[in-house]
Amino acid sequence: YSVWALPPPDFKHRLKSLMSSLRSEFAGPIFDPHITVVGDLPLRREDAVKPFTTRIADIAYGTFFYQCVYLLIDPSPEVVETSAHCCGHFGYNRSTPYMPHMSLIYGDLSEEKKERARTRAMEIDESICGLGFEVSLLALCKTDTRDRTTESWEIV
């Protein structure tokens, strides 16, 4: 399971369009736009915020399949505190510092392809960096990270 912060519907459409364009060039599975608040929670289904504003700081890429190319989210107090609250609520201890982000594509791309995808994302949506939006919905999601197709993932 994981907890996601979901963008508002009007911004979700814009993100899905950007993600689809990148997927058509660089492949990867389909998934809903989200900010991972808490990832890979070891929960059973039966165990299983008030709105805050966040801002996209940059487009970046990482070294993990699930952090291939992403929008780097400004780690504002509201974003960080929401993650800390959810970690505490579910008894989750992070092994790495929290880096708020919204993935654009998942995959095992070379550094060169990740940089091309990052650059392409900027070309597709030039004004996305610096954009702020309200998060008024969190979702608990069943996300088996062994399923790289994301087909088994579901919002519960």
mmCIF file of C-alpha atoms in Angstrom:
data_model
loop_
_atom_site.group_PDB
_atom_site.id
_atom_site.type_symbol
_atom_site.label_atom_id
_atom_site.label_comp_id
_atom_site.label_asym_id
_atom_site.label_seq_id
_atom_site.Cartn_x
_atom_site.Cartn_y
_atom_site.Cartn_z
ATOM 1 C CA TYR A 1 0.000 0.000 0.000
ATOM 2 C CA SER A 2 0.947 3.629 -0.301
ATOM 3 C CA VAL A 3 -0.698 6.971 0.403
ATOM 4 C CA TRP A 4 -1.008 9.366 -2.499
ATOM 5 C CA ALA A 5 -1.894 13.045 -2.675
ATOM 6 C CA LEU A 6 -3.975 13.521 -5.796
ATOM 7 C CA PRO A 7 -3.953 16.630 -8.000
ATOM 8 C CA PRO A 8 -7.220 18.441 -8.742
ATOM 9 C CA PRO A 9 -9.164 17.196 -11.806
ATOM 10 C CA ASP A 10 -8.200 20.099 -14.094
ATOM 11 C CA PHE A 11 -4.491 19.642 -13.355
ATOM 12 C CA LYS A 12 -4.799 15.832 -13.499
ATOM 13 C CA HIS A 13 -5.819 16.110 -17.171
ATOM 14 C CA ARG A 14 -2.758 18.264 -17.936
ATOM 15 C CA LEU A 15 -0.449 15.797 -16.155
ATOM 16 C CA LYS A 16 -1.986 12.760 -17.885
ATOM 17 C CA SER A 17 -1.380 14.429 -21.251
ATOM 18 C CA LEU A 18 2.270 15.117 -20.380
ATOM 19 C CA MET A 19 2.750 11.577 -19.045
ATOM 20 C CA SER A 20 1.129 10.046 -22.146
ATOM 21 C CA SER A 21 3.419 12.035 -24.452
ATOM 22 C CA LEU A 22 6.497 10.859 -22.549
ATOM 23 C CA ARG A 23 5.268 7.236 -22.485
ATOM 24 C CA SER A 24 4.772 7.281 -26.267
ATOM 25 C CA GLU A 25 8.458 8.170 -26.687
ATOM 26 C CA PHE A 26 10.076 6.365 -23.749
ATOM 27 C CA ALA A 27 7.590 3.558 -22.842
ATOM 28 C CA GLY A 28 6.641 2.572 -19.285
ATOM 29 C CA PRO A 29 3.396 1.552 -17.572
ATOM 30 C CA ILE A 30 0.267 3.687 -17.201
ATOM 31 C CA PHE A 31 -0.453 5.084 -13.722
ATOM 32 C CA ASP A 32 -2.452 7.947 -12.247
ATOM 33 C CA PRO A 33 -0.698 11.241 -11.448
ATOM 34 C CA HIS A 34 0.076 11.415 -7.736
ATOM 35 C CA ILE A 35 2.509 12.634 -5.112
ATOM 36 C CA THR A 36 3.692 9.676 -3.059
ATOM 37 C CA VAL A 37 3.098 10.732 0.565
ATOM 38 C CA VAL A 38 4.078 7.353 2.028
ATOM 39 C CA GLY A 39 5.275 4.480 -0.143
ATOM 40 C CA ASP A 40 5.274 0.706 0.152
ATOM 41 C CA LEU A 41 3.356 0.323 3.434
ATOM 42 C CA PRO A 42 3.182 -3.271 4.677
ATOM 43 C CA LEU A 43 -0.559 -3.259 5.507
ATOM 44 C CA ARG A 44 -3.516 -5.579 5.278
ATOM 45 C CA ARG A 45 -6.636 -4.263 3.567
ATOM 46 C CA GLU A 46 -8.619 -4.283 6.828
ATOM 47 C CA ASP A 47 -5.941 -2.188 8.587
ATOM 48 C CA ALA A 48 -5.823 -0.207 6.047
ATOM 49 C CA VAL A 49 -6.335 16.318 5.477
ATOM 50 C CA LYS A 50 -7.237 19.100 5.287
ATOM 51 C CA PRO A 51 -6.338 20.740 1.922
ATOM 52 C CA PHE A 52 -2.883 22.196 1.435
ATOM 53 C CA THR A 53 -1.157 23.949 -1.441
ATOM 54 C CA THR A 54 1.981 22.611 -3.038
ATOM 55 C CA ARG A 55 4.249 23.754 -5.854
ATOM 56 C CA ILE A 56 6.254 22.007 -8.571
ATOM 57 C CA ALA A 57 9.893 23.000 -8.130
ATOM 58 C CA ASP A 58 11.551 21.239 -11.078
ATOM 59 C CA ILE A 59 11.591 18.267 -13.441
ATOM 60 C CA ALA A 60 14.208 15.731 -12.401
ATOM 61 C CA TYR A 61 15.167 12.083 -12.719
ATOM 62 C CA GLY A 62 16.385 9.492 -10.277
ATOM 63 C CA THR A 63 18.102 6.136 -10.066
ATOM 64 C CA PHE A 64 15.102 3.918 -9.265
ATOM 65 C CA PHE A 65 12.445 2.393 -11.555
ATOM 66 C CA TYR A 66 9.694 4.198 -9.623
ATOM 67 C CA GLN A 67 11.612 7.491 -9.621
ATOM 68 C CA CYS A 68 12.641 7.495 -13.270
ATOM 69 C CA VAL A 69 11.494 10.974 -14.381
ATOM 70 C CA TYR A 70 9.407 13.089 -12.028
ATOM 71 C CA LEU A 71 8.217 16.510 -10.985
ATOM 72 C CA LEU A 72 10.130 17.550 -7.883
ATOM 73 C CA ILE A 73 7.630 18.965 -5.372
ATOM 74 C CA ASP A 74 8.571 21.845 -3.073
ATOM 75 C CA PRO A 75 9.044 20.269 0.391
ATOM 76 C CA SER A 76 6.834 22.828 2.126
ATOM 77 C CA PRO A 77 5.935 22.297 5.797
ATOM 78 C CA GLU A 78 2.424 21.136 4.770
ATOM 79 C CA VAL A 79 3.783 18.486 2.392
ATOM 80 C CA VAL A 80 6.438 17.224 4.818
ATOM 81 C CA GLU A 81 4.054 17.238 7.806
ATOM 82 C CA THR A 82 1.407 15.307 5.846
ATOM 83 C CA SER A 83 3.948 12.620 5.049
ATOM 84 C CA ALA A 84 5.212 12.525 8.645
ATOM 85 C CA HIS A 85 1.635 12.273 9.952
ATOM 86 C CA CYS A 86 0.824 9.360 7.638
ATOM 87 C CA CYS A 87 4.077 7.592 8.517
ATOM 88 C CA GLY A 88 3.226 7.943 12.208
ATOM 89 C CA HIS A 89 -0.375 6.855 11.707
ATOM 90 C CA PHE A 90 0.625 3.682 9.845
ATOM 91 C CA GLY A 91 3.758 2.990 11.927
ATOM 92 C CA TYR A 92 6.081 3.375 8.932
ATOM 93 C CA ASN A 93 9.777 4.171 9.477
ATOM 94 C CA ARG A 94 11.513 5.659 6.448
ATOM 95 C CA SER A 95 14.839 4.188 5.392
ATOM 96 C CA THR A 96 15.663 7.322 3.344
ATOM 97 C CA PRO A 97 14.761 11.027 3.692
ATOM 98 C CA TYR A 98 11.401 12.052 2.199
ATOM 99 C CA MET A 99 11.637 13.560 -1.280
ATOM 100 C CA PRO A 100 8.192 14.738 -2.408
ATOM 101 C CA HIS A 101 7.769 14.061 -6.109
ATOM 102 C CA MET A 102 5.159 13.246 -8.746
ATOM 103 C CA SER A 103 6.429 10.634 -11.191
ATOM 104 C CA LEU A 104 5.918 11.259 -14.884
ATOM 105 C CA ILE A 105 7.233 7.902 -16.114
ATOM 106 C CA TYR A 106 8.454 4.711 -14.477
ATOM 107 C CA GLY A 107 11.212 2.690 -16.095
ATOM 108 C CA ASP A 108 14.817 1.565 -16.245
ATOM 109 C CA LEU A 109 16.155 4.153 -18.676
ATOM 110 C CA SER A 110 19.767 5.081 -19.304
ATOM 111 C CA GLU A 111 21.001 8.405 -17.922
ATOM 112 C CA GLU A 112 20.924 9.782 -21.472
ATOM 113 C CA LYS A 113 17.287 8.758 -22.021
ATOM 114 C CA LYS A 114 16.247 10.118 -18.621
ATOM 115 C CA GLU A 115 17.827 13.463 -19.466
ATOM 116 C CA ARG A 116 16.105 13.433 -22.874
ATOM 117 C CA ALA A 117 12.765 12.632 -21.193
ATOM 118 C CA ARG A 118 13.298 15.436 -18.662
ATOM 119 C CA THR A 119 14.103 17.893 -21.453
ATOM 120 C CA ARG A 120 11.144 16.647 -23.501
ATOM 121 C CA ALA A 121 8.797 17.156 -20.531
ATOM 122 C CA MET A 122 9.954 20.784 -20.320
ATOM 123 C CA GLU A 123 9.322 21.220 -24.044
ATOM 124 C CA ILE A 124 5.845 19.656 -23.838
ATOM 125 C CA ASP A 125 4.756 21.777 -20.858
ATOM 126 C CA GLU A 126 7.045 24.802 -20.542
ATOM 127 C CA SER A 127 5.127 26.418 -17.669
ATOM 128 C CA ILE A 128 4.814 23.407 -15.365
ATOM 129 C CA CYS A 129 7.793 24.292 -13.141
ATOM 130 C CA GLY A 130 6.722 26.764 -10.484
ATOM 131 C CA LEU A 131 3.067 25.803 -10.854
ATOM 132 C CA GLY A 132 1.177 25.572 -7.553
ATOM 133 C CA PHE A 133 -1.988 23.600 -6.891
ATOM 134 C CA GLU A 134 -4.217 22.622 -3.984
ATOM 135 C CA VAL A 135 -4.192 19.078 -2.630
ATOM 136 C CA SER A 136 -7.540 18.321 -1.027
ATOM 137 C CA LEU A 137 -7.597 14.544 -1.353
ATOM 138 C CA LEU A 138 -5.356 11.748 -0.119
ATOM 139 C CA ALA A 139 -5.838 8.157 -1.220
ATOM 140 C CA LEU A 140 -4.740 4.867 0.299
ATOM 141 C CA CYS A 141 -3.556 2.666 -2.538
ATOM 142 C CA LYS A 142 -2.658 -0.991 -2.821
ATOM 143 C CA THR A 143 0.697 -0.845 -4.632
ATOM 144 C CA ASP A 144 2.703 -4.047 -4.921
ATOM 145 C CA THR A 145 6.108 -2.707 -5.991
ATOM 146 C CA ARG A 146 7.009 -6.120 -7.426
ATOM 147 C CA ASP A 147 4.338 -5.444 -10.095
ATOM 148 C CA ARG A 148 6.208 -3.122 -12.442
ATOM 149 C CA THR A 149 3.262 -3.151 -14.870
ATOM 150 C CA THR A 150 1.147 -1.380 -12.173
ATOM 151 C CA GLU A 151 -1.853 -3.452 -13.349
ATOM 152 C CA SER A 152 -2.575 -4.759 -9.840
ATOM 153 C CA TRP A 153 -2.451 -1.297 -8.256
ATOM 154 C CA GLU A 154 -5.724 0.073 -6.950
ATOM 155 C CA ILE A 155 -7.046 2.918 -4.856
ATOM 156 C CA VAL A 156 -8.789 1.426 -1.824
#
